[in-house]
């Protein structure tokens, strides 16, 4: 390590104390992003070094990479890791260009300063993550309360509507069989179709409110998905869309309700067909990971606006024109997946479109 005079030591010590003060001030600022905070910490650390003009600070955190300057091809460096709950999440490095400077140019005090800065950064990252988790839990609890109340209301509505709809459908079909007048026959057909459509809405309400009974069995997943895609063949043909289905493991078995999984696939793929451009493709990818199996449905549409991503699973929310969507499809999907102890994620497809990622357990715990 470099030997320096008492006066130089004092100057370096002052710079280190300023850096520690600035770091404390930076991490206590409100309404700043992690990237902004880490960038400012890097800039402050650079100024505290003896060879600050030559120094380049590198800070990594998960997929985030920050450099105070362009990194030369050859450098020597010292580093310190950052942690969240004892898990390594990043590194802070101080680089010097090599061979212009060597490892001996780092002062012992600079090593200690780096350790302190990485410790303060770790505390900041941990607090930030904890706050985000608390916020998500709060939002999730509020949403669950709303959905629980809405579930009870929709269950009641579904039960009240089921009997009269059954009567309307039954009597309309009876009249159709007995009727001999062509004009009346057309009107009766309209009534029957409207009643069937209404009954499907009621069925979706019952799915949403978890009133539909489940029949979970250990089943091969491949045939269920293949059958669902085959049944949607005419829809793909009408929209001139290609559907590619890929199984990384064709032997996946899981404890699921076959009818409900088919319902999930129908809803998501039909939505993908609706938004997919003419002559585009939809990819369905199936694979297993640890105790789960994953189904990804990727389209090449315009994607989902960030502003509405959090709303798409809410009942009666739809971006479709009036008469084209009830806003229950994705609510039903969310309810079925939740009842299977799984989760559904919406991520951006690359280079464009949406990727619905369905994660379901292979077996109930």
XYZ file of C-alpha atoms in Angstrom, residues 47-363:
317
model
C -14.162 11.949 -5.058
C -12.956 10.439 -1.758
C -10.014 8.555 -3.321
C -6.426 9.758 -3.456
C -6.219 9.090 -7.229
C -9.779 10.236 -7.895
C -8.985 11.444 -11.433
C -7.932 7.923 -12.429
C -10.549 6.003 -10.426
C -13.609 4.363 -11.980
C -16.338 3.126 -9.636
C -18.383 0.102 -10.695
C -21.590 -0.744 -8.836
C -23.707 -3.764 -9.726
C -27.060 -4.691 -8.214
C -29.027 -7.628 -9.666
C -29.179 -6.723 -13.397
C -28.208 -3.087 -12.839
C -24.660 -1.990 -13.801
C -23.341 1.504 -13.070
C -19.935 2.960 -14.005
C -18.688 6.450 -13.201
C -16.641 6.392 -16.423
C -15.736 4.106 -19.322
C -13.805 1.113 -18.048
C -10.379 0.539 -19.692
C -9.467 -2.910 -20.995
C -6.959 -3.541 -18.203
C -7.568 -2.484 -14.613
C -6.623 -3.430 -11.102
C -9.346 -3.169 -8.479
C -10.514 -3.681 -4.942
C -14.096 -4.718 -4.229
C -16.711 -5.243 -1.553
C -20.003 -7.122 -1.857
C -23.501 -5.917 -0.974
C -26.090 -8.123 0.708
C -29.827 -8.306 1.374
C -30.691 -10.610 4.282
C -27.290 -12.348 3.966
C -27.811 -12.998 0.240
C -25.261 -11.454 -2.111
C -26.994 -9.005 -4.477
C -24.170 -6.896 -5.885
C -20.588 -5.613 -5.788
C -18.903 -2.222 -5.478
C -15.494 -2.058 -7.173
C -12.870 0.667 -7.340
C -10.836 0.372 -10.552
C -7.500 1.945 -11.474
C -6.056 1.723 -15.010
C -3.243 -0.811 -15.341
C -0.248 -0.681 -15.637
C -0.437 3.078 -14.958
C -1.318 2.334 -11.330
C -0.927 -0.825 -9.275
C -2.625 -2.460 -6.296
C -0.139 -0.701 -3.994
C -1.746 2.637 -4.920
C -4.835 1.742 -2.886
C -4.598 3.088 0.648
C -5.538 0.888 3.596
C -8.062 3.552 4.626
C -9.658 3.335 1.158
C -10.259 -0.383 1.669
C -11.949 0.383 4.972
C -13.996 3.172 3.365
C -15.150 0.800 0.620
C -16.286 -1.699 3.267
C -18.270 1.003 5.082
C -19.878 2.263 1.874
C -20.885 -1.252 0.824
C -22.323 -1.848 4.304
C -24.381 1.384 4.104
C -25.484 0.467 0.575
C -26.555 -2.985 1.764
C -28.706 -1.413 4.485
C -30.258 0.949 1.912
C -31.050 -1.898 -0.519
C -32.484 -4.008 2.288
C -34.755 -1.187 3.494
C -35.837 -0.465 -0.087
C -36.745 -4.099 -0.718
C -38.569 -4.397 2.608
C -40.591 -1.262 1.846
C -41.510 -2.562 -1.628
C -42.593 -5.901 -0.142
C -44.721 -4.155 2.484
C -46.342 -2.006 -0.207
C -47.084 -5.058 -2.363
C -48.528 -6.932 0.630
C -50.716 -3.956 1.469
C -51.981 -3.691 -2.115
C -52.508 -7.458 -2.257
C -54.480 -7.429 1.007
C -56.671 -4.543 -0.187
C -57.260 -6.279 -3.514
C -58.078 -9.588 -1.817
C -60.612 -7.838 0.420
C -62.297 -6.271 -2.609
C -62.263 -9.549 -4.517
C -63.622 -11.448 -1.508
C -66.599 -9.082 -1.199
C -67.121 -9.104 -4.952
C -66.870 -12.908 -4.963
C -69.725 -13.170 -2.464
C -71.861 -10.729 -4.475
C -71.215 -12.474 -7.800
C -71.915 -15.892 -6.271
C -75.308 -14.628 -5.113
C -76.075 -13.073 -8.498
C -75.025 -16.248 -10.323
C -77.325 -18.422 -8.178
C -80.253 -16.024 -8.610
C -79.838 -15.919 -12.404
C -79.181 -19.613 -12.965
C -82.772 -20.825 -12.391
C -84.644 -18.230 -14.508
C -82.090 -18.630 -17.322
C -82.599 -22.382 -17.254
C -86.365 -21.847 -17.493
C -86.025 -19.365 -20.385
C -83.756 -21.745 -22.286
C -85.926 -24.795 -21.599
C -89.213 -23.172 -22.621
C -87.625 -21.489 -25.673
C -86.325 -24.852 -26.914
C -89.763 -26.401 -26.292
C -91.469 -23.618 -28.316
C -88.893 -24.044 -31.103
C -89.681 -27.763 -31.373
C -93.464 -27.145 -31.503
C -93.343 -24.036 -33.708
C -94.072 -24.262 -37.477
C -93.827 -20.541 -38.370
C -90.506 -19.559 -39.980
C -90.404 -15.925 -38.736
C -91.134 -16.995 -35.144
C -88.456 -19.700 -35.459
C -85.821 -17.022 -36.136
C -86.911 -15.000 -33.113
C -86.880 -18.086 -30.862
C -83.354 -18.916 -32.096
C -82.245 -15.412 -31.055
C -83.761 -15.970 -27.580
C -81.995 -19.351 -27.249
C -78.620 -17.887 -28.321
C -79.017 -14.956 -25.910
C -79.896 -17.346 -23.070
C -76.886 -19.575 -23.842
C -74.610 -16.506 -23.893
C -76.065 -15.332 -20.560
C -75.595 -18.794 -19.082
C -71.909 -18.677 -20.091
C -71.570 -15.350 -18.282
C -73.177 -16.924 -15.190
C -70.746 -19.828 -15.466
C -67.839 -17.365 -15.536
C -69.254 -15.603 -12.484
C -69.378 -18.933 -10.676
C -65.786 -19.716 -11.720
C -64.729 -16.292 -10.432
C -66.491 -16.757 -7.100
C -65.040 -20.303 -6.790
C -68.521 -21.834 -6.783
C -67.624 -24.368 -9.495
C -66.585 -27.741 -8.020
C -63.075 -28.955 -8.793
C -61.997 -32.433 -9.812
C -58.213 -32.528 -9.502
C -56.385 -35.571 -10.815
C -52.796 -36.475 -11.688
C -52.840 -36.039 -15.479
C -50.447 -35.713 -18.400
C -50.319 -32.044 -19.371
C -49.358 -32.436 -23.049
C -52.660 -33.974 -24.286
C -54.731 -31.293 -22.498
C -52.797 -28.450 -24.116
C -52.721 -30.115 -27.540
C -56.489 -30.674 -27.422
C -57.173 -27.056 -26.390
C -55.009 -25.715 -29.230
C -56.634 -28.130 -31.724
C -60.128 -26.995 -30.702
C -59.071 -23.400 -31.351
C -57.836 -24.329 -34.852
C -60.740 -22.581 -36.673
C -60.029 -19.372 -34.702
C -56.374 -19.423 -35.756
C -57.409 -20.045 -39.357
C -59.912 -17.158 -39.423
C -57.306 -14.750 -38.025
C -54.558 -16.202 -40.278
C -52.362 -16.801 -37.218
C -49.838 -19.599 -36.722
C -49.708 -21.331 -33.330
C -46.461 -23.058 -32.355
C -46.593 -25.408 -29.362
C -43.290 -26.515 -27.798
C -42.902 -29.052 -24.982
C -39.482 -29.109 -23.346
C -40.719 -32.144 -21.423
C -43.632 -34.105 -22.909
C -43.925 -36.347 -19.826
C -45.008 -33.629 -17.361
C -47.792 -34.801 -15.039
C -49.608 -32.545 -12.577
C -52.532 -32.572 -10.163
C -55.031 -30.346 -11.949
C -58.656 -29.969 -12.950
C -58.626 -30.721 -16.696
C -61.732 -28.656 -17.502
C -60.482 -25.640 -15.566
C -56.991 -25.790 -17.116
C -58.652 -25.905 -20.551
C -60.738 -22.868 -19.542
C -57.531 -21.013 -18.604
C -55.887 -21.863 -21.943
C -58.999 -20.895 -23.932
C -59.266 -17.488 -22.268
C -55.585 -16.584 -22.617
C -55.170 -17.894 -26.176
C -58.438 -16.260 -27.329
C -57.162 -12.948 -25.921
C -53.861 -13.507 -27.761
C -55.744 -14.152 -31.027
C -57.789 -10.978 -30.482
C -54.693 -8.741 -30.183
C -52.360 -10.598 -32.562
C -51.745 -8.921 -35.943
C -52.777 -10.634 -39.192
C -50.270 -13.312 -40.304
C -48.432 -13.228 -36.959
C -47.729 -16.136 -34.604
C -48.588 -17.267 -31.088
C -46.055 -19.387 -29.218
C -47.082 -21.788 -26.451
C -44.134 -23.081 -24.422
C -44.456 -25.774 -21.738
C -41.702 -26.825 -19.320
C -41.129 -27.842 -15.705
C -38.996 -26.181 -13.039
C -38.418 -27.673 -9.585
C -41.891 -28.326 -8.093
C -43.848 -26.440 -10.774
C -44.719 -26.597 -14.439
C -44.927 -23.444 -16.527
C -47.041 -22.570 -19.550
C -46.066 -19.467 -21.514
C -48.406 -17.963 -24.122
C -46.623 -15.334 -26.222
C -48.278 -13.125 -28.820
C -46.915 -10.462 -31.177
C -49.558 -7.823 -30.450
C -49.052 -4.288 -29.209
C -48.464 -5.424 -25.617
C -50.202 -4.271 -22.454
C -49.800 -0.683 -21.292
C -47.950 -0.464 -17.963
C -50.736 1.772 -16.631
C -53.329 -1.041 -16.857
C -51.174 -4.124 -16.135
C -52.281 -4.150 -12.500
C -55.977 -4.026 -13.503
C -56.307 -6.732 -16.159
C -57.242 -9.477 -13.665
C -59.911 -7.351 -11.995
C -63.478 -8.507 -12.738
C -65.397 -6.544 -15.383
C -62.257 -4.691 -16.522
C -61.874 -4.872 -20.306
C -60.276 -2.871 -23.091
C -62.562 -4.441 -25.699
C -65.480 -2.483 -27.188
C -68.914 -2.862 -25.546
C -70.482 -6.147 -26.555
C -67.157 -7.859 -27.381
C -65.994 -8.686 -23.875
C -67.504 -9.161 -20.418
C -64.273 -8.384 -18.543
C -64.527 -11.714 -16.699
C -62.182 -13.885 -18.782
C -58.911 -13.027 -17.040
C -60.653 -12.804 -13.643
C -61.757 -16.417 -14.149
C -58.203 -17.342 -15.175
C -56.806 -15.667 -12.045
C -59.372 -17.426 -9.831
C -58.685 -20.882 -11.293
C -54.908 -20.493 -11.034
C -55.200 -19.205 -7.467
C -57.419 -22.184 -6.518
C -54.678 -24.459 -7.924
C -52.154 -22.677 -5.626
C -50.375 -21.217 -8.645
C -49.641 -17.761 -10.001
C -49.853 -15.906 -13.309
C -47.398 -13.271 -14.506
C -47.645 -10.794 -17.364
C -44.297 -9.867 -18.903
C -43.275 -8.220 -22.143
C -42.593 -10.518 -25.074
C -39.482 -9.731 -27.100
C -39.294 -7.926 -29.467
C -43.019 -7.102 -29.092
C -46.250 -8.407 -27.626
C -47.215 -10.019 -24.337
C -46.139 -13.162 -22.525
C -48.628 -14.687 -20.076
C -46.669 -16.983 -17.766
C -48.761 -19.544 -15.853
C -46.952 -21.261 -12.966
C -48.739 -24.243 -11.412
C -47.563 -26.820 -8.844
C -47.020 -30.373 -10.049
C -48.682 -31.633 -6.870
